[in-house]
Amino acid sequence: MASKNIKSIIQFVVLLGIGILLIWLSLKQVAPEKDKIIEAFRNADYTWIALSMLISFMSHFLRALRWNYLLEPLGYKTNLLNATCHVLIGYFANYGIPRMGEVSRCTLAAKYDKVPFEVGFGTVITERIIDFILFLIIFVLTLLLQFNELIGLANTYIFDKLSAKFSGIAASPVKLGILIGVVALLAAAFFLLRKKFSSLLKGKLGNMIKGMGEGIGSVRKMKRPLGFVVLSLLIWACYFYSLYVCFFALSGTSHLGQKECLTLLLFGTFGVIFSPGGLGAYPAIVGGILLITFHVDTASSFALPWLSWTGQFALIVVLGLISFIVLPLNNRKSHAVS
């Protein structure tokens, strides 16, 4: 247990450090435009940011509501206010240690709603699988609607750089020989270890894949599967529109449409995964796409993702802390009876 805690702390420190580094690099890059950036923040219409926060809260409420759709077939149910508090505290915990939110959410459900931790954690894993499938759907939609823009991004950041590197390698016999040697070693290693890979698929990894399949299949056991699907789509619609309405807070981004929002939502999600709560990573990724791909001015490209991220951060911190107070008060009578 101690080693796991140390590992979590090290992971948090590393990811936090990366997030702070990205913030520093972003500030350094836009330093010449600091007066325009300050002006952009000053002139922003914060009514749209407040609306974004309201829509974001709806996504958390819908997630809490959807949770019962997974728990009911297993014979359990959470109080809706409790479930909303569990979800908000879970997101609050994720700003501290990544993935701690799932643990704290299930721990609270076990304490206040008598949902066994293992059962609660299993349903949360199923949620993540469903969300990943929806994320893949968003990726395909973005690819169809923003194909030219995505190809431009891939060319700029991946293919052009790889092409330059391989050109340099081809021009140097020594580098070419090293590359061929590395490829040969990898092929030999795969040939020698192929039986071990096969046993992994039959062992823990195979059980994990099987468990994921069972998690997805559990949706079919629901009494209201259509309601679950609708709630899942509404959750992602809230994610989408909580970002989309932020466009109207700044004159420099008010011309952007829903296709552009899809691209930003897709890549912004990677930023949230990359560092605690997306600190540093989310503004850097979204701001870079706004500036390079959609040709938005520097001040607005910097201001928009920070307005969006800060609004969500403030929402989770405030409502997460309130949830810590509400939970024991809301369950005071049931605890007194027990």
Tab-separated table of C-alpha atoms in Angstrom:
chain	number	residue	atom	x	y	z
A	1	MET	CA	0.000	0.000	0.000
A	2	ALA	CA	2.838	2.389	0.903
A	3	SER	CA	4.600	1.732	-2.414
A	4	LYS	CA	1.358	2.500	-4.288
A	5	ASN	CA	0.988	5.785	-2.389
A	6	ILE	CA	4.580	6.753	-3.180
A	7	LYS	CA	4.032	5.872	-6.835
A	8	SER	CA	0.871	8.031	-6.936
A	9	ILE	CA	2.697	10.962	-5.328
A	10	ILE	CA	5.611	10.675	-7.787
A	11	GLN	CA	3.164	10.492	-10.704
A	12	PHE	CA	1.321	13.568	-9.431
A	13	VAL	CA	4.562	15.568	-8.945
A	14	VAL	CA	5.818	14.658	-12.444
A	15	LEU	CA	2.513	15.504	-14.153
A	16	LEU	CA	2.142	18.700	-12.121
A	17	GLY	CA	5.687	19.661	-13.081
A	18	ILE	CA	4.896	19.107	-16.760
A	19	GLY	CA	1.744	21.213	-16.415
A	20	ILE	CA	3.679	24.085	-14.765
A	21	LEU	CA	6.383	23.831	-17.451
A	22	LEU	CA	3.742	24.127	-20.180
A	23	ILE	CA	2.261	27.184	-18.451
A	24	TRP	CA	5.717	28.801	-18.282
A	25	LEU	CA	6.429	28.061	-21.956
A	26	SER	CA	3.018	29.456	-22.959
A	27	LEU	CA	3.582	32.655	-20.953
A	28	LYS	CA	7.068	33.033	-22.406
A	29	GLN	CA	5.751	32.614	-25.950
A	30	VAL	CA	3.003	35.256	-25.613
A	31	ALA	CA	4.982	37.708	-23.450
A	32	PRO	CA	5.251	40.293	-26.295
A	33	GLU	CA	1.424	40.297	-26.528
A	34	LYS	CA	0.777	40.641	-22.786
A	35	ASP	CA	-1.019	44.010	-23.082
A	36	LYS	CA	-3.406	42.635	-25.721
A	37	ILE	CA	-3.983	39.495	-23.625
A	38	ILE	CA	-4.810	41.541	-20.512
A	39	GLU	CA	-7.193	43.586	-22.656
A	40	ALA	CA	-8.831	40.388	-23.974
A	41	PHE	CA	-9.481	39.141	-20.418
A	42	ARG	CA	-10.751	42.585	-19.376
A	43	ASN	CA	-13.197	42.885	-22.314
A	44	ALA	CA	-14.430	39.273	-22.212
A	45	ASP	CA	-18.158	38.733	-21.747
A	46	TYR	CA	-18.197	36.598	-18.596
A	47	THR	CA	-21.907	35.865	-18.989
A	48	TRP	CA	-20.917	33.209	-21.524
A	49	ILE	CA	-18.350	31.753	-19.111
A	50	ALA	CA	-21.060	31.537	-16.421
A	51	LEU	CA	-23.325	29.744	-18.930
A	52	SER	CA	-20.457	27.386	-19.747
A	53	MET	CA	-20.107	26.561	-16.048
A	54	LEU	CA	-23.854	25.906	-15.759
A	55	ILE	CA	-23.761	23.527	-18.754
A	56	SER	CA	-20.725	21.800	-17.251
A	57	PHE	CA	-22.592	21.302	-13.960
A	58	MET	CA	-25.416	19.674	-15.954
A	59	SER	CA	-22.918	17.152	-17.344
A	60	HIS	CA	-21.912	16.184	-13.776
A	61	PHE	CA	-25.556	15.913	-12.686
A	62	LEU	CA	-26.396	13.732	-15.718
A	63	ARG	CA	-23.391	11.529	-14.938
A	64	ALA	CA	-24.708	11.022	-11.403
A	65	LEU	CA	-28.162	10.219	-12.801
A	66	ARG	CA	-26.694	7.777	-15.337
A	67	TRP	CA	-24.765	5.958	-12.615
A	68	ASN	CA	-27.979	4.469	-11.209
A	69	TYR	CA	-28.745	2.935	-14.598
A	70	LEU	CA	-25.641	0.761	-14.088
A	71	LEU	CA	-26.230	0.072	-10.382
A	72	GLU	CA	-29.917	-0.914	-10.565
A	73	PRO	CA	-29.426	-4.240	-12.436
A	74	LEU	CA	-26.924	-5.174	-9.715
A	75	GLY	CA	-29.462	-4.502	-6.952
A	76	TYR	CA	-28.150	-1.147	-5.716
A	77	LYS	CA	-29.171	2.486	-5.965
A	78	THR	CA	-27.741	5.825	-4.853
A	79	ASN	CA	-29.608	8.852	-3.611
A	80	LEU	CA	-29.452	11.369	-6.498
A	81	LEU	CA	-28.121	14.204	-4.325
A	82	ASN	CA	-25.549	11.825	-2.833
A	83	ALA	CA	-24.538	10.600	-6.296
A	84	THR	CA	-24.079	14.174	-7.544
A	85	CYS	CA	-21.875	14.945	-4.541
A	86	HIS	CA	-19.887	11.730	-5.100
A	87	VAL	CA	-19.228	12.709	-8.724
A	88	LEU	CA	-18.236	16.301	-7.852
A	89	ILE	CA	-15.882	15.166	-5.078
A	90	GLY	CA	-14.416	12.621	-7.496
A	91	TYR	CA	-13.587	15.336	-10.033
A	92	PHE	CA	-12.217	17.504	-7.213
A	93	ALA	CA	-9.929	14.636	-6.131
A	94	ASN	CA	-8.652	14.230	-9.706
A	95	TYR	CA	-7.123	17.711	-9.525
A	96	GLY	CA	-4.954	16.363	-6.707
A	97	ILE	CA	-4.017	12.850	-7.839
A	98	PRO	CA	-5.029	11.537	-11.295
A	99	ARG	CA	-7.567	8.659	-11.166
A	100	MET	CA	-8.096	9.203	-7.431
A	101	GLY	CA	-11.572	10.474	-8.308
A	102	GLU	CA	-12.865	7.004	-9.167
A	103	VAL	CA	-11.610	5.607	-5.847
A	104	SER	CA	-13.043	8.440	-3.730
A	105	ARG	CA	-16.377	8.306	-5.574
A	106	CYS	CA	-16.805	4.582	-4.911
A	107	THR	CA	-15.593	4.915	-1.312
A	108	LEU	CA	-18.233	7.585	-0.629
A	109	ALA	CA	-20.950	5.475	-2.300
A	110	ALA	CA	-20.002	2.565	-0.037
A	111	LYS	CA	-20.212	4.798	3.048
A	112	TYR	CA	-23.397	6.736	2.317
A	113	ASP	CA	-25.371	4.496	-0.080
A	114	LYS	CA	-24.207	1.024	1.002
A	115	VAL	CA	-22.903	0.221	-2.497
A	116	PRO	CA	-20.011	-2.269	-2.120
A	117	PHE	CA	-16.772	-0.676	-3.288
A	118	GLU	CA	-16.070	-3.462	-5.803
A	119	VAL	CA	-19.533	-3.101	-7.352
A	120	GLY	CA	-19.254	0.676	-7.557
A	121	PHE	CA	-15.780	0.509	-9.066
A	122	GLY	CA	-16.945	-1.997	-11.670
A	123	THR	CA	-19.717	0.341	-12.807
A	124	VAL	CA	-17.270	3.268	-13.001
A	125	ILE	CA	-14.983	1.182	-15.244
A	126	THR	CA	-18.004	0.447	-17.452
A	127	GLU	CA	-18.705	4.193	-17.597
A	128	ARG	CA	-15.154	4.828	-18.770
A	129	ILE	CA	-15.493	2.217	-21.509
A	130	ILE	CA	-18.729	3.809	-22.758
A	131	ASP	CA	-17.144	7.278	-22.650
A	132	PHE	CA	-14.148	5.987	-24.609
A	133	ILE	CA	-16.465	4.621	-27.311
A	134	LEU	CA	-18.200	8.010	-27.523
A	135	PHE	CA	-14.785	9.679	-27.689
A	136	LEU	CA	-13.932	7.481	-30.692
A	137	ILE	CA	-17.214	8.532	-32.335
A	138	ILE	CA	-16.237	12.189	-31.790
A	139	PHE	CA	-12.851	11.436	-33.354
A	140	VAL	CA	-14.497	9.970	-36.468
A	141	LEU	CA	-16.920	12.925	-36.717
A	142	THR	CA	-14.026	15.369	-36.369
A	143	LEU	CA	-12.072	13.491	-39.033
A	144	LEU	CA	-15.023	13.686	-41.439
A	145	LEU	CA	-15.870	17.339	-40.791
A	146	GLN	CA	-12.375	18.769	-40.301
A	147	PHE	CA	-10.278	16.471	-42.506
A	148	ASN	CA	-8.180	19.208	-44.152
A	149	GLU	CA	-7.434	20.899	-40.820
A	150	LEU	CA	-6.422	17.619	-39.148
A	151	ILE	CA	-4.195	16.678	-42.086
A	152	GLY	CA	-2.588	20.104	-41.791
A	153	LEU	CA	-1.911	19.499	-38.095
A	154	ALA	CA	-0.521	16.012	-38.792
A	155	ASN	CA	1.742	17.339	-41.544
A	156	THR	CA	3.047	20.194	-39.388
A	157	TYR	CA	3.690	18.274	-36.187
A	158	ILE	CA	4.261	14.671	-37.314
A	159	PHE	CA	4.893	13.865	-40.990
A	160	ASP	CA	7.102	16.847	-41.896
A	161	LYS	CA	9.288	16.299	-38.822
A	162	LEU	CA	9.505	12.534	-39.439
A	163	SER	CA	10.363	13.163	-43.084
A	164	ALA	CA	13.184	15.541	-42.086
A	165	LYS	CA	14.558	13.013	-39.583
A	166	PHE	CA	14.462	10.092	-42.044
A	167	SER	CA	16.095	12.241	-44.728
A	168	GLY	CA	18.945	12.927	-42.309
A	169	ILE	CA	19.233	9.222	-41.457
A	170	ALA	CA	19.243	8.164	-45.141
A	171	ALA	CA	22.088	10.606	-45.835
A	172	SER	CA	24.228	9.072	-43.064
A	173	PRO	CA	25.349	5.406	-43.494
A	174	VAL	CA	26.118	5.123	-39.762
A	175	LYS	CA	22.630	6.302	-38.701
A	176	LEU	CA	21.018	4.077	-41.344
A	177	GLY	CA	22.968	1.059	-40.064
A	178	ILE	CA	21.883	1.787	-36.468
A	179	LEU	CA	18.229	2.078	-37.551
A	180	ILE	CA	18.379	-1.237	-39.427
A	181	GLY	CA	20.046	-2.869	-36.401
A	182	VAL	CA	17.345	-1.603	-34.024
A	183	VAL	CA	14.563	-2.863	-36.331
A	184	ALA	CA	16.279	-6.273	-36.589
A	185	LEU	CA	16.639	-6.498	-32.784
A	186	LEU	CA	12.958	-5.663	-32.291
A	187	ALA	CA	11.931	-8.308	-34.824
A	188	ALA	CA	14.162	-10.908	-33.129
A	189	ALA	CA	12.831	-9.996	-29.674
A	190	PHE	CA	9.240	-10.369	-30.879
A	191	PHE	CA	10.041	-13.780	-32.429
A	192	LEU	CA	11.722	-15.038	-29.245
A	193	LEU	CA	9.065	-13.670	-26.875
A	194	ARG	CA	5.989	-14.482	-28.970
A	195	LYS	CA	4.966	-17.315	-26.601
A	196	LYS	CA	5.171	-14.962	-23.621
A	197	PHE	CA	2.953	-12.436	-25.437
A	198	SER	CA	0.492	-15.241	-26.112
A	199	SER	CA	0.433	-16.264	-22.436
A	200	LEU	CA	-0.143	-12.608	-21.446
A	201	LEU	CA	-3.240	-12.529	-23.648
A	202	LYS	CA	-4.474	-15.658	-21.871
A	203	GLY	CA	-3.536	-14.345	-18.407
A	204	LYS	CA	-4.085	-10.984	-16.728
A	205	LEU	CA	-4.240	-8.991	-19.948
A	206	GLY	CA	-6.716	-11.443	-21.412
A	207	ASN	CA	-8.864	-11.246	-18.283
A	208	MET	CA	-8.740	-7.445	-18.493
A	209	ILE	CA	-9.934	-7.492	-22.112
A	210	LYS	CA	-12.613	-10.005	-21.172
A	211	GLY	CA	-13.681	-7.818	-18.254
A	212	MET	CA	-13.989	-4.807	-20.555
A	213	GLY	CA	-16.197	-6.865	-22.849
A	214	GLU	CA	-18.382	-7.904	-19.929
A	215	GLY	CA	-18.568	-4.279	-18.807
A	216	ILE	CA	-19.912	-3.196	-22.188
A	217	GLY	CA	-22.261	-6.196	-22.233
A	218	SER	CA	-23.713	-5.194	-18.853
A	219	VAL	CA	-25.480	-2.314	-20.609
A	220	ARG	CA	-27.766	-4.901	-22.242
A	221	LYS	CA	-28.968	-6.046	-18.796
A	222	MET	CA	-30.398	-2.635	-18.004
A	223	LYS	CA	-34.107	-2.085	-17.652
A	224	ARG	CA	-33.803	1.186	-19.618
A	225	PRO	CA	-30.853	0.864	-22.039
A	226	LEU	CA	-32.203	3.595	-24.325
A	227	GLY	CA	-32.280	6.032	-21.394
A	228	PHE	CA	-28.640	5.191	-20.609
A	229	VAL	CA	-27.600	5.861	-24.214
A	230	VAL	CA	-29.519	9.166	-24.291
A	231	LEU	CA	-27.916	10.299	-21.009
A	232	SER	CA	-24.470	9.366	-22.334
A	233	LEU	CA	-25.030	11.453	-25.467
A	234	LEU	CA	-26.340	14.357	-23.380
A	235	ILE	CA	-23.225	14.264	-21.159
A	236	TRP	CA	-20.952	14.669	-24.184
A	237	ALA	CA	-23.287	17.294	-25.638
A	238	CYS	CA	-22.775	19.253	-22.408
A	239	TYR	CA	-18.989	18.907	-22.781
A	240	PHE	CA	-19.301	20.209	-26.330
A	241	TYR	CA	-21.558	23.184	-25.595
A	242	SER	CA	-19.730	24.180	-22.408
A	243	LEU	CA	-16.757	24.895	-24.699
A	244	TYR	CA	-18.783	26.209	-27.642
A	245	VAL	CA	-20.502	29.014	-25.697
A	246	CYS	CA	-17.067	30.262	-24.561
A	247	PHE	CA	-16.396	31.295	-28.174
A	248	PHE	CA	-18.861	34.168	-27.757
A	249	ALA	CA	-17.032	35.551	-24.716
A	250	LEU	CA	-14.296	36.969	-26.981
A	251	SER	CA	-14.629	38.948	-30.203
A	252	GLY	CA	-11.608	37.100	-31.628
A	253	THR	CA	-13.305	33.680	-31.372
A	254	SER	CA	-17.007	34.563	-31.817
A	255	HIS	CA	-16.814	33.642	-35.535
A	256	LEU	CA	-15.827	30.020	-34.826
A	257	GLY	CA	-18.479	27.342	-35.386
A	258	GLN	CA	-19.395	23.861	-34.215
A	259	LYS	CA	-16.916	22.092	-36.535
A	260	GLU	CA	-14.047	23.996	-34.953
A	261	CYS	CA	-15.453	23.191	-31.513
A	262	LEU	CA	-15.358	19.460	-32.335
A	263	THR	CA	-11.636	19.687	-33.106
A	264	LEU	CA	-10.900	21.630	-29.928
A	265	LEU	CA	-12.993	19.216	-27.823
A	266	LEU	CA	-11.128	16.242	-29.277
A	267	PHE	CA	-7.619	17.561	-28.663
A	268	GLY	CA	-8.579	19.338	-25.435
A	269	THR	CA	-9.632	15.955	-24.009
A	270	PHE	CA	-6.066	14.716	-24.533
A	271	GLY	CA	-4.877	17.726	-22.537
A	272	VAL	CA	-7.161	16.825	-19.613
A	273	ILE	CA	-5.783	13.264	-19.644
A	274	PHE	CA	-2.185	14.455	-19.912
A	275	SER	CA	-1.915	16.491	-16.672
A	276	PRO	CA	-3.974	16.863	-13.435
A	277	GLY	CA	-7.258	18.431	-14.548
A	278	GLY	CA	-5.585	19.546	-17.780
A	279	LEU	CA	-3.392	22.094	-15.930
A	280	GLY	CA	-1.147	23.752	-18.505
A	281	ALA	CA	-1.715	21.036	-21.113
A	282	TYR	CA	-5.323	21.936	-21.996
A	283	PRO	CA	-4.675	25.676	-22.584
A	284	ALA	CA	-1.449	24.910	-24.478
A	285	ILE	CA	-3.083	22.407	-26.856
A	286	VAL	CA	-6.314	24.342	-27.446
A	287	GLY	CA	-4.466	27.656	-27.750
A	288	GLY	CA	-1.994	26.196	-30.250
A	289	ILE	CA	-4.788	24.846	-32.476
A	290	LEU	CA	-6.657	28.174	-32.333
A	291	LEU	CA	-3.525	30.066	-33.336
A	292	ILE	CA	-2.031	27.772	-35.976
A	293	THR	CA	-5.010	25.929	-37.486
A	294	PHE	CA	-7.870	28.423	-37.144
A	295	HIS	CA	-5.677	31.568	-37.411
A	296	VAL	CA	-7.164	33.250	-34.350
A	297	ASP	CA	-5.170	36.217	-32.999
A	298	THR	CA	-2.580	35.509	-30.288
A	299	ALA	CA	-4.453	37.259	-27.466
A	300	SER	CA	-7.733	35.395	-28.083
A	301	SER	CA	-5.900	32.078	-28.641
A	302	PHE	CA	-4.328	32.449	-25.213
A	303	ALA	CA	-7.396	33.855	-23.418
A	304	LEU	CA	-10.100	31.417	-24.605
A	305	PRO	CA	-8.678	28.132	-23.254
A	306	TRP	CA	-7.719	29.787	-19.966
A	307	LEU	CA	-11.222	31.251	-19.563
A	308	SER	CA	-12.770	27.843	-20.299
A	309	TRP	CA	-10.368	25.886	-18.071
A	310	THR	CA	-10.508	28.335	-15.150
A	311	GLY	CA	-14.320	28.336	-15.217
A	312	GLN	CA	-14.411	24.531	-14.978
A	313	PHE	CA	-11.716	24.495	-12.294
A	314	ALA	CA	-13.570	27.060	-10.155
A	315	LEU	CA	-16.829	25.122	-10.565
A	316	ILE	CA	-15.304	21.833	-9.395
A	317	VAL	CA	-13.390	23.376	-6.486
A	318	VAL	CA	-16.412	25.303	-5.151
A	319	LEU	CA	-18.988	22.533	-5.669
A	320	GLY	CA	-16.545	19.847	-4.525
A	321	LEU	CA	-15.982	21.628	-1.215
A	322	ILE	CA	-19.729	22.247	-0.815
A	323	SER	CA	-20.339	18.533	-1.462
A	324	PHE	CA	-18.071	17.627	1.467
A	325	ILE	CA	-20.439	19.641	3.682
A	326	VAL	CA	-23.713	18.530	2.063
A	327	LEU	CA	-23.052	14.771	2.189
A	328	PRO	CA	-23.001	14.298	5.989
A	329	LEU	CA	-25.895	16.750	6.412
A	330	ASN	CA	-28.032	14.993	3.810
A	331	ASN	CA	-27.357	11.582	5.388
A	332	ARG	CA	-27.610	12.655	9.023
A	333	LYS	CA	-30.987	10.966	9.599
A	334	SER	CA	-30.015	7.647	7.997
A	335	HIS	CA	-26.820	7.528	10.083
A	336	ALA	CA	-28.782	8.306	13.240
A	337	VAL	CA	-31.225	5.453	12.484
A	338	SER	CA	-28.435	2.971	11.764
